[in-house]
CSV table of C-alpha atoms in Angstrom, one decimal:
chain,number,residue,atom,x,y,z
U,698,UNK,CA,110.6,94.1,82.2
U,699,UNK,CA,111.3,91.4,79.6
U,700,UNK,CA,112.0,93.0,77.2
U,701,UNK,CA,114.4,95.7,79.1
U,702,UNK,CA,116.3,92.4,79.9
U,703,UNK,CA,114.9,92.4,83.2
U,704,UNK,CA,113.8,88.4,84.1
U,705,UNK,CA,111.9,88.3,87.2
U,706,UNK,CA,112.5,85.0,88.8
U,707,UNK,CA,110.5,85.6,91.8
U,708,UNK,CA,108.1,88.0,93.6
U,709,UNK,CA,107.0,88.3,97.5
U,710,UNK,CA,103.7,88.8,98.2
U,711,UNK,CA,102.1,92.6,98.0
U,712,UNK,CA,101.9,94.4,101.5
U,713,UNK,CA,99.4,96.9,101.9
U,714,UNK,CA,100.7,99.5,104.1
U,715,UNK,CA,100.1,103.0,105.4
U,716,UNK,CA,102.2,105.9,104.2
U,717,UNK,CA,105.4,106.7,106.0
U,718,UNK,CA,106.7,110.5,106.4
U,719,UNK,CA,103.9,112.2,103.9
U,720,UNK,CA,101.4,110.7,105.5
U,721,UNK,CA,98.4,112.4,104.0
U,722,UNK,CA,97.7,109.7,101.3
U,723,UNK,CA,96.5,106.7,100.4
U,724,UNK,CA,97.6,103.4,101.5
U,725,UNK,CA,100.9,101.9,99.4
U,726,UNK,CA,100.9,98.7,98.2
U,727,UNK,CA,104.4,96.7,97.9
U,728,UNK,CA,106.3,94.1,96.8
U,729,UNK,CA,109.7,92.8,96.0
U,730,UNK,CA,110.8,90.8,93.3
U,731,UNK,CA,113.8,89.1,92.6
U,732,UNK,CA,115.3,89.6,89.1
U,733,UNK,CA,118.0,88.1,86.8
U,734,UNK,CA,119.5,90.8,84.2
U,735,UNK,CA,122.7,91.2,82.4
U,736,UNK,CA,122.8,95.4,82.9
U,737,UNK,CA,125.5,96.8,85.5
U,738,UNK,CA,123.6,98.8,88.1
U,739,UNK,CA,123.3,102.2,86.6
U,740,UNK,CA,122.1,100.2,83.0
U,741,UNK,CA,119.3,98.6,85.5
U,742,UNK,CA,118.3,102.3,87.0
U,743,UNK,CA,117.9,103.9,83.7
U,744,UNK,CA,115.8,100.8,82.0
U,745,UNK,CA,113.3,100.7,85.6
U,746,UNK,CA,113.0,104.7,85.4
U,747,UNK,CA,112.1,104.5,82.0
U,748,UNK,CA,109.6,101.8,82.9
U,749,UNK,CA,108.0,104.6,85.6
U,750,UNK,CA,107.9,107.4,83.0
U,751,UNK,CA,106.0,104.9,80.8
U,752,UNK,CA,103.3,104.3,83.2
U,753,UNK,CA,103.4,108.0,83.9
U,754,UNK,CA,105.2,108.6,86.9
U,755,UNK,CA,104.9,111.9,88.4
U,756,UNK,CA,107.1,113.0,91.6
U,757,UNK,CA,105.3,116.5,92.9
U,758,UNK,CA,107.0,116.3,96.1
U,759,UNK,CA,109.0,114.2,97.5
U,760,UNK,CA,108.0,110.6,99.7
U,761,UNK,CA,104.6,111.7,97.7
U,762,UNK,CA,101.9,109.9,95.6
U,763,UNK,CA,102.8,108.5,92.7
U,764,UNK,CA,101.7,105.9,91.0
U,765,UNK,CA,104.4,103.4,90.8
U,766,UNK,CA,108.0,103.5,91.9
U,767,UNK,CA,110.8,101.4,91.0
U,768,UNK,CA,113.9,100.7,93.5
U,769,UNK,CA,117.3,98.9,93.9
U,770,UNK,CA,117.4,97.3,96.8
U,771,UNK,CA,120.1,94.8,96.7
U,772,UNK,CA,122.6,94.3,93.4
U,773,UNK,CA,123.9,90.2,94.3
U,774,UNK,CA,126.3,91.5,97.0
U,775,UNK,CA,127.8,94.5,95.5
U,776,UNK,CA,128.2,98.1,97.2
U,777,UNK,CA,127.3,101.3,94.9
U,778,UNK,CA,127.7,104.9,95.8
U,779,UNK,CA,126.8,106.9,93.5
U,780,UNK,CA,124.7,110.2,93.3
U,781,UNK,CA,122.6,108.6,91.0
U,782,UNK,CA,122.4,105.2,93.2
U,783,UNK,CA,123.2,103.8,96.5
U,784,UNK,CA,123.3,99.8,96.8
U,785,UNK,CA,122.4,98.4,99.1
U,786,UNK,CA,119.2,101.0,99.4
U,787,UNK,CA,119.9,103.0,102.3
U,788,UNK,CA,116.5,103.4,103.1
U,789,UNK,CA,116.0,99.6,104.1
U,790,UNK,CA,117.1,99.1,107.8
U,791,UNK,CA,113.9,101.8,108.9
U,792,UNK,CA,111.0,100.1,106.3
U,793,UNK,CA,108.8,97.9,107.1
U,794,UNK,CA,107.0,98.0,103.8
U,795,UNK,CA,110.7,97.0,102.1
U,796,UNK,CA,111.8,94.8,105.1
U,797,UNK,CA,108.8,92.7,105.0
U,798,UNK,CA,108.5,91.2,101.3
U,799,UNK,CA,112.2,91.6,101.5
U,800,UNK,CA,112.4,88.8,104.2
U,801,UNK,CA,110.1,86.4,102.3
U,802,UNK,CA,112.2,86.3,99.4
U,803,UNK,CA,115.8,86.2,101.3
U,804,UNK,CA,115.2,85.9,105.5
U,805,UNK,CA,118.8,84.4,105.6
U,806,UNK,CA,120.6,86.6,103.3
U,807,UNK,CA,123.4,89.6,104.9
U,808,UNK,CA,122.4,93.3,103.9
U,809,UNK,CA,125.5,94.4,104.2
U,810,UNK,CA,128.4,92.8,103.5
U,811,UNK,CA,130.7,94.2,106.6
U,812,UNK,CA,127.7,93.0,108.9
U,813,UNK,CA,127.6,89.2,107.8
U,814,UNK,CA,125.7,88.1,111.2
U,815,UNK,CA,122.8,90.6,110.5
U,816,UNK,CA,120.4,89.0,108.3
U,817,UNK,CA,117.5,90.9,106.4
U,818,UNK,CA,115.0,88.7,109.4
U,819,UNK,CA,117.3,90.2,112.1
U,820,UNK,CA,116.6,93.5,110.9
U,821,UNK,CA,112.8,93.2,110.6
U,822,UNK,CA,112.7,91.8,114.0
U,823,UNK,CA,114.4,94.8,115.4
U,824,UNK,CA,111.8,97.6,113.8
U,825,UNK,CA,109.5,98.3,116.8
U,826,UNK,CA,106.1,96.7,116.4
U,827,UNK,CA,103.4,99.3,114.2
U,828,UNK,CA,99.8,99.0,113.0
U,829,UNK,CA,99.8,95.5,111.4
U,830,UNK,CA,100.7,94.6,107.5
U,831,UNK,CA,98.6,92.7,105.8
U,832,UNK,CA,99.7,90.7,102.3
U,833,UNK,CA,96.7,91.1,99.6
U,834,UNK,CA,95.8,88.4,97.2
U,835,UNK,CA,93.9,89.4,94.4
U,836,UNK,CA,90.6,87.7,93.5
U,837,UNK,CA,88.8,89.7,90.3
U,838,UNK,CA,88.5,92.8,89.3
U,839,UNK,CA,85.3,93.3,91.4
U,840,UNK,CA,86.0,92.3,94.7
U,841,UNK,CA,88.1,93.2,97.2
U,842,UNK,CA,91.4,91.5,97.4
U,843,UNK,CA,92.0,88.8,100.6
U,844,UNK,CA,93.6,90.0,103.1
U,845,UNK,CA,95.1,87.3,105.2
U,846,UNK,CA,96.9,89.1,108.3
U,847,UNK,CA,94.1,91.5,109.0
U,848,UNK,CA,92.4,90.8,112.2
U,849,UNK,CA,89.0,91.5,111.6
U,850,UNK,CA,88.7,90.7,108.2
U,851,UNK,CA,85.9,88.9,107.2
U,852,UNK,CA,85.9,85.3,105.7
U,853,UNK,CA,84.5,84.8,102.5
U,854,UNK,CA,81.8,82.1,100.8
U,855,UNK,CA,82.8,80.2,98.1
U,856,UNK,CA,79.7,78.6,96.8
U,857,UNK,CA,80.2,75.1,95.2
U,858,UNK,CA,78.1,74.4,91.7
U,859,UNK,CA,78.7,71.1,90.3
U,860,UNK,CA,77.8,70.6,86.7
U,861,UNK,CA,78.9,67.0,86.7
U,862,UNK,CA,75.9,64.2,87.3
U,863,UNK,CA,78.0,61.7,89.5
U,864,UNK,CA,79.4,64.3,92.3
U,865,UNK,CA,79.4,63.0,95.7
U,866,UNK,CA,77.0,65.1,97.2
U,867,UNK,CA,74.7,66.8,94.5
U,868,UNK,CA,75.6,64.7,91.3
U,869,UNK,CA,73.3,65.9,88.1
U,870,UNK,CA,71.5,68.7,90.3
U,871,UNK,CA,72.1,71.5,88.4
U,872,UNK,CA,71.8,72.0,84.5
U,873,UNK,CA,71.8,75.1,82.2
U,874,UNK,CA,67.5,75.5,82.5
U,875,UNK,CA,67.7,75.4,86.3
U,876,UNK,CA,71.3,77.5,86.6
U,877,UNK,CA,69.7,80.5,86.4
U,878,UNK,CA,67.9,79.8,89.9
U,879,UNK,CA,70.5,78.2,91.1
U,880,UNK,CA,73.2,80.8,91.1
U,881,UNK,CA,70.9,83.6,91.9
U,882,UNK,CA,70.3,82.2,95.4
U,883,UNK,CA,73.8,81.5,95.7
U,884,UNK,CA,74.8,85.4,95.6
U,885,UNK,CA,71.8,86.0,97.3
U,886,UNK,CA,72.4,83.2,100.1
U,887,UNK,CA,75.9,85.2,100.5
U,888,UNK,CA,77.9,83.6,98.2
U,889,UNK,CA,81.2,85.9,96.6
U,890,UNK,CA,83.0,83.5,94.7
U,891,UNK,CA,80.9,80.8,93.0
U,892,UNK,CA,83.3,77.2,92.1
U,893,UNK,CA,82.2,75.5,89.0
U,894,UNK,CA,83.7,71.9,88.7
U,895,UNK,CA,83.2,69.8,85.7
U,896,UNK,CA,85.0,66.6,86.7
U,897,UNK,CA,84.1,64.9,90.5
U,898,UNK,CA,87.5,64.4,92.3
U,899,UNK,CA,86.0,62.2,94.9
U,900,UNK,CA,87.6,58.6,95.0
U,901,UNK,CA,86.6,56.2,92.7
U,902,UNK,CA,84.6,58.5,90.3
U,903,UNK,CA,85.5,57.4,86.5
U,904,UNK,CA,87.6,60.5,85.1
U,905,UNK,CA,86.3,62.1,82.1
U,906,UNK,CA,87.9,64.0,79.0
U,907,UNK,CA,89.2,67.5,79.1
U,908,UNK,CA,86.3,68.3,76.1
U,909,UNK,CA,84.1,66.9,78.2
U,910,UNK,CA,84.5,68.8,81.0
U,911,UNK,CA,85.0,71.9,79.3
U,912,UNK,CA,81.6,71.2,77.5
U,913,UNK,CA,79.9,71.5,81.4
U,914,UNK,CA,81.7,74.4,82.8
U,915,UNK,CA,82.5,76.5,80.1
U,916,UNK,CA,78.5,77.6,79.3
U,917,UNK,CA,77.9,77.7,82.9
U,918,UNK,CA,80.6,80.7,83.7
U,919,UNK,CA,79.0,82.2,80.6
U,920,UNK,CA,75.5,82.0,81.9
U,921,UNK,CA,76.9,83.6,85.4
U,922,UNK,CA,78.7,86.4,83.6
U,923,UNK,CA,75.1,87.3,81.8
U,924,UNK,CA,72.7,87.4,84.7
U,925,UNK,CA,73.2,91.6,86.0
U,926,UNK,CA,73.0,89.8,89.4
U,927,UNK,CA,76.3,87.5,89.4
U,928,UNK,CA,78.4,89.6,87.1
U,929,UNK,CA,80.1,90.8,90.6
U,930,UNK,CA,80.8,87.5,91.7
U,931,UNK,CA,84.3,85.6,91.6
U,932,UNK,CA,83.9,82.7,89.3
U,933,UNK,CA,86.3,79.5,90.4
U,934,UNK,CA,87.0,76.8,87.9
U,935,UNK,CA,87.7,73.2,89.5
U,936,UNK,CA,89.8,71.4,87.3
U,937,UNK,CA,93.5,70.3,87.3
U,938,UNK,CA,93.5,70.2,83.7
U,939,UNK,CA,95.3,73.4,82.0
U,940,UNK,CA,93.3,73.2,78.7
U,941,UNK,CA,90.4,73.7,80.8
U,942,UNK,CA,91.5,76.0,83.1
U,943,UNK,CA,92.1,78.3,80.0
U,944,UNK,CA,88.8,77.8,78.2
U,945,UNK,CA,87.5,78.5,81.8
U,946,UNK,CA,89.4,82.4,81.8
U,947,UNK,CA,89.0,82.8,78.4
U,948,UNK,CA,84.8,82.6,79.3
U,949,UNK,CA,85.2,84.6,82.6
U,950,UNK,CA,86.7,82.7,84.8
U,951,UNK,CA,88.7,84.5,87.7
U,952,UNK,CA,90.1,81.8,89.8
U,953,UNK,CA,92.0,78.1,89.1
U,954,UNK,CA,91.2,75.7,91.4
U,955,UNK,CA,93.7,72.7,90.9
U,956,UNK,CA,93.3,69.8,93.6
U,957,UNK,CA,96.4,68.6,92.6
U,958,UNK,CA,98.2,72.1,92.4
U,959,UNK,CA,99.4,71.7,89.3
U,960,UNK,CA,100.7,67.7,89.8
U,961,UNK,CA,98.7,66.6,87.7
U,962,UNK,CA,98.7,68.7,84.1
U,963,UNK,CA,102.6,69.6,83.7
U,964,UNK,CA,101.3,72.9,82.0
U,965,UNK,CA,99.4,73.9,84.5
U,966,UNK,CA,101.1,76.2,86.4
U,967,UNK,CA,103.3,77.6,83.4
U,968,UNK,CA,99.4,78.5,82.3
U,969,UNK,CA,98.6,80.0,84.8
U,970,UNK,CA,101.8,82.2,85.2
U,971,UNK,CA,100.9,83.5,81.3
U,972,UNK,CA,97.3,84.1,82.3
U,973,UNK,CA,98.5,85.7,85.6
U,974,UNK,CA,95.4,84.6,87.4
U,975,UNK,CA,94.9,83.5,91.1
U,976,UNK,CA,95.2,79.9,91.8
U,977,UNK,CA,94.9,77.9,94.7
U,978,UNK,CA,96.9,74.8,95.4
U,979,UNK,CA,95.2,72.3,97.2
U,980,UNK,CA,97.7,69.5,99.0
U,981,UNK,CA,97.3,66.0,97.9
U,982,UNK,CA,99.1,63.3,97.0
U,983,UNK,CA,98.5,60.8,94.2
U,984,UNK,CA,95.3,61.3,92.0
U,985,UNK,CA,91.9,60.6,93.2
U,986,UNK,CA,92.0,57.2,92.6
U,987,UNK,CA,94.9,56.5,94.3
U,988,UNK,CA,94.9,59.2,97.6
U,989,UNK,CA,93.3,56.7,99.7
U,990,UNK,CA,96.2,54.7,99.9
U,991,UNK,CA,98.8,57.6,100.2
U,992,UNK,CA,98.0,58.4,103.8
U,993,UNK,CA,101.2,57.9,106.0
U,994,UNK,CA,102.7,60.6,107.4
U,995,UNK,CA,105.8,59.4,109.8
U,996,UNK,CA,107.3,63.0,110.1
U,997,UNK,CA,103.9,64.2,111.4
U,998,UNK,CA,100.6,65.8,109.4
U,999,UNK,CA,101.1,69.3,109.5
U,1000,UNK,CA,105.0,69.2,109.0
U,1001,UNK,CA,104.4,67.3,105.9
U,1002,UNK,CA,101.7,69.0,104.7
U,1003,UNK,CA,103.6,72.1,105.0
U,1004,UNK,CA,107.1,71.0,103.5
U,1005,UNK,CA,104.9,69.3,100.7
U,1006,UNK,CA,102.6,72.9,99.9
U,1007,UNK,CA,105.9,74.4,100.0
U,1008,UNK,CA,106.9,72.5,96.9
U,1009,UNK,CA,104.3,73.2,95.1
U,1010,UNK,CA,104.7,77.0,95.9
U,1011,UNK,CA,107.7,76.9,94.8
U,1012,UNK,CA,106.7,75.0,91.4
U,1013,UNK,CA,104.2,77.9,91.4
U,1014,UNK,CA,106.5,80.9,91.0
U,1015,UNK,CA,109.4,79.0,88.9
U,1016,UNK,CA,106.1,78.7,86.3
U,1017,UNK,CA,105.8,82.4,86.6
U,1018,UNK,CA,103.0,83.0,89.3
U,1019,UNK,CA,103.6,85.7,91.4
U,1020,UNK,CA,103.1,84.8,94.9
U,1021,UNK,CA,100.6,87.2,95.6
U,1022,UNK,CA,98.5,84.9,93.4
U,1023,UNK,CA,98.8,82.0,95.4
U,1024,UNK,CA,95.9,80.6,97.6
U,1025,UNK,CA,96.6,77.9,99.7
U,1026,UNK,CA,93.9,74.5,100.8
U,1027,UNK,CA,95.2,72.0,103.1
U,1028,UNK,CA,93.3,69.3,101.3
U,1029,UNK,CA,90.7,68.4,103.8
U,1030,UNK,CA,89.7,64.7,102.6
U,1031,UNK,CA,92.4,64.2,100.4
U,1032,UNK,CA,95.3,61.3,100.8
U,1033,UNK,CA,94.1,62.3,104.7
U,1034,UNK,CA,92.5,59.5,107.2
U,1035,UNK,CA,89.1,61.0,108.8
U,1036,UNK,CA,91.2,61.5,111.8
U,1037,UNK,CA,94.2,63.5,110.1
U,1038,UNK,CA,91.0,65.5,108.9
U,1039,UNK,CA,90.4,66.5,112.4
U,1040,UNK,CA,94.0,66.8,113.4
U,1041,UNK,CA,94.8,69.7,110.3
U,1042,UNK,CA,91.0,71.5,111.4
U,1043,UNK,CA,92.9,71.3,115.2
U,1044,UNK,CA,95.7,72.9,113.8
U,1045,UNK,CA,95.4,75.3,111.0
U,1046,UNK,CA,96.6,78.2,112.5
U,1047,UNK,CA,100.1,76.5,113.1
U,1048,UNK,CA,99.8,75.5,109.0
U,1049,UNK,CA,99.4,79.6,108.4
U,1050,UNK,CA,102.3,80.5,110.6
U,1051,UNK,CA,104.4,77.5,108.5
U,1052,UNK,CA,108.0,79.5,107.9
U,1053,UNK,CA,107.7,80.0,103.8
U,1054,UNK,CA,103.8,80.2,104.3
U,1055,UNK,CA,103.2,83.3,106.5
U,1056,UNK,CA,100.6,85.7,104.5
U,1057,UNK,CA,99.3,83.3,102.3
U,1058,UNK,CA,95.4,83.1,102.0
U,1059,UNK,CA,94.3,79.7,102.7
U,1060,UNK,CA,90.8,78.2,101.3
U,1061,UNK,CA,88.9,75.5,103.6
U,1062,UNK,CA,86.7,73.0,102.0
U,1063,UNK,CA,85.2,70.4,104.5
U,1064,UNK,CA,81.6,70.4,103.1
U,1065,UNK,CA,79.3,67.1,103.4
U,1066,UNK,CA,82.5,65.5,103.2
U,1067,UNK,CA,82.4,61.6,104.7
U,1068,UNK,CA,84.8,62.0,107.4
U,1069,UNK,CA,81.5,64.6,108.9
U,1070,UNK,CA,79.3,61.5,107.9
U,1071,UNK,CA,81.6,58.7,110.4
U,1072,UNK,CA,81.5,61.2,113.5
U,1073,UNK,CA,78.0,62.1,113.2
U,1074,UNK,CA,76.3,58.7,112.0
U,1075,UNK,CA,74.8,60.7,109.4
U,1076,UNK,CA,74.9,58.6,105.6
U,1077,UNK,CA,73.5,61.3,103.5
U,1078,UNK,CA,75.6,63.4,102.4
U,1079,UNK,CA,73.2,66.7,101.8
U,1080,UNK,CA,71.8,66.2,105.8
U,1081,UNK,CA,75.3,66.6,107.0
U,1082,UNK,CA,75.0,70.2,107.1
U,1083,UNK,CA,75.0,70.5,111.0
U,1084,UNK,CA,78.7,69.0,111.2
U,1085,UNK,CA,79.6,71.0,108.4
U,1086,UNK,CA,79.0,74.1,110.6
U,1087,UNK,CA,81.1,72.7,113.3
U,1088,UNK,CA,84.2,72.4,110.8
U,1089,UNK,CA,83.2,75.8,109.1
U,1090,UNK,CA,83.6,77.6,112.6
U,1091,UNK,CA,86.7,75.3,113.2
U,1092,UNK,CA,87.9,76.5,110.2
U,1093,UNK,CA,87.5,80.1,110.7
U,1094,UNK,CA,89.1,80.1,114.1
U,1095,UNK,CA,92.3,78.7,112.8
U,1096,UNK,CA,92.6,81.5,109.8
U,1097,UNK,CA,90.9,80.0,107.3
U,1098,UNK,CA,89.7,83.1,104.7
U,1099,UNK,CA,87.9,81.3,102.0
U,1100,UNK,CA,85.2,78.5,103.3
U,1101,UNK,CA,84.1,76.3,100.2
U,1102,UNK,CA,80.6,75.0,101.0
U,1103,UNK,CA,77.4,73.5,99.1
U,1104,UNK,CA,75.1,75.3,101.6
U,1105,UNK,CA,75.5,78.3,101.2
U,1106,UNK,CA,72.8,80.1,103.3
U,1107,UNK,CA,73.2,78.3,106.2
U,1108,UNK,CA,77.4,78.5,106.4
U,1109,UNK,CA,77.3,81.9,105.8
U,1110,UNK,CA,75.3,82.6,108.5
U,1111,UNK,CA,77.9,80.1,110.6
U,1112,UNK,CA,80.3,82.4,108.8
U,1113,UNK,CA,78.9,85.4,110.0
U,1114,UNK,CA,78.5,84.2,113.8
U,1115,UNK,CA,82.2,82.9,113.5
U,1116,UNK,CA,83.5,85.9,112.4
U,1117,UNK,CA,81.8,87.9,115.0
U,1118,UNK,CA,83.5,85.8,117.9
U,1119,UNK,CA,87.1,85.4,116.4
U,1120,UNK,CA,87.6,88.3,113.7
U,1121,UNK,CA,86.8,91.3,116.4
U,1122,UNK,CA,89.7,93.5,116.6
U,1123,UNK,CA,90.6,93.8,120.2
């Protein structure tokens, strides 16, 4: 769109919906994006048809399949009629599949300019209620896309592989002669993602060089793409460090992880917008040797938590990420007391439902962390699996779609059992 003189400033998530009037099709998936361009309205029309015809667009009847389709919905706050072209889209008030990424981008905005007290909300909350939307949230290429509104979806494993030797919880446990193994049982334990960190973000851990880092997890995601049995898997990079984060892609990497979302490395998320890649931004505040002392929150946790994620979202997309792209982590031991911990696990599901957040995947990682260790009196880290599985079910009943865990087998099994009781479509 570029280089049509089309800027896109901002996108809404993509809805996956079913077909309206032809309804003997496959699902739709839409979106809608908010553009900057210089072209009068007609100008705009002929440059976003000629954009269908080049990804070969073909109309056979009408309300159809096709491919891809390209509308006007809004022009600022200008009226055309025109028998090429009606502004605002007249199609809008009935739509749910245009209402709803429509209202993510502009809730507060007038369609219409006669009817300044209707809003674009007000008219979504008048369509009567249908089968539920879901947003989707890409992951790679091989597995099937989140799905964060569906009720019965199921939650899926991220399994953690640390190549660094002074982690927290399994420090200098894994290097390239054991890998192998290592991420073979994590698939086969029921690991779909796989997150490989090169640098421990735990407090007090000395930080190391971006080479250095890239030396551990760059020929690990290589080893993972060459075993036939993990090339399906989604392959995370831990790092808040963009040079890494592209070294990471560039080896097969499908996923940034940033801890910092994107504080930390100013280009960041401008890399990750050129990459187009799926990043999740974790809340925190500081760096990790400073969180600790960062963890006052006088307007209340999850308000702050959710006006400060929102800031980062919105770094996200001014950098170019699409918001379908965006996965969320409420930073579960991070600038958090072990009792704020607690408190966001209590209340994740009012997190999701955070006006600007709705339909955002969100990623839970409370493994062996230490706050587990003070309630259950248990000091080793690796032993604190069965209060782990407390917070993974926790976790899973307030939304969460992505649990990041070390063990594997046994928290997908808690996965399983969790899903069973609170992903069942009534």
């Amino acid at each position: 769109m570029t280089k049509r003189g089309i800027r896109v400033k901002r996108t809404s998530s993509l809805w996956e919906t079913e077909p309206m009037y032809v309804t003997d099709q496959d699902r739709f998936i839409n979106g809608a994006c908010e553009v900057e361009t210089e072209l009068e309205p007609l100008g705009l029309l002929d440059e976003l048809q000629a954009i269908e015809n080049d990804m070969g667009r073909k109309k056979l009847i009408d309300k159809g399949p096709r491919n891809i389709d390209l509308d006007i919905l809004l022009y600022g706050d200008e009226r055309v009629q025109n028998e090429r072209l009606n502004v605002p889209h007249i199609g809008i008030p009935e739509r749910e599949f245009v209402l709803r990424p429509l209202a993510e981008l502009i809730p507060s905005k007038p369609l219409y300019a006669s009817q300044p007290w209707k809003l674009v909300q007000d008219y979504l909350n008048d369509l009567t209620p249908g089968e539920p939307l879901s947003s989707i949230t890409p992951l790679s290429s091989t597995l099937a896309p989140l799905t964060p509104l569906v009720p019965d979806r199921k939650t899926s494993v991220m399994g953690i592989l640390n190549m660094t030797p002074d982690s927290f919880s399994d420090g200098g446990r894994n290097n390239l002669e054991s890998l192998s193994n290592t991420v073979i049982e994590l698939v086969r334990n029921g690991a779909s993602i796989i997150d490989v960190g090169g640098q421990s973000t735990a407090p007090g851990r000395p930080e190391v060089s971006a080479e250095e880092e890239a030396s551990r997890v760059v020929p690990a995601i290589e080893l993972i793409r060459s075993i036939p049995e993990t090339r399906h898997v989604a392959i995370s990079v831990d790092t808040y460090r963009a040079s890494v984060a592209e070294k990471a892609i560039a080896s097969g990497a499908d996923i940034i992880n940033d801890v910092s979302a994107g504080a930390l490395d100013a280009d960041m998320l401008p890399t990750v917008g050129r990459l187009g890649k799926t990043i999740c931004l974790m809340h925190m505040r500081g760096n990790p040797q400073t969180m600790t002392k960062l963890t006052s929150y006088p307007d209340g946790l999850v308000p702050t938590v959710a006006t400060e994620l929102l800031s980062r979202v919105a770094a996200a997309e001014a950098a170019g990420i699409r918001r379908w792209r965006i996965i969320l982590d409420p930073g579960i031991g991070f600038a958090k007391t072990g009792a704020q911990n607690l408190e966001l696990l209590r209340n994740l599901e009012e997190l999701r439902a955070w006006p600007g957040l709705q339909g955002l995947p969100w990623l839970v990682g409370t493994s062996r962390k230490s706050f587990i260790g003070k309630v259950t009196g248990v000091e080793e880290a690796s032993q604190r699996v069965w209060g782990t599985a407390a917070t993974v079910a926790a976790a899973i009943q307030g939304g969460a779609d992505v649990i990041r865990v070390h063990d594997v087998r046994e928290m997908s099994l808690v996965t399983t059992m969790s899903d069973a009781i609170w992903r069942a479509r009534d």
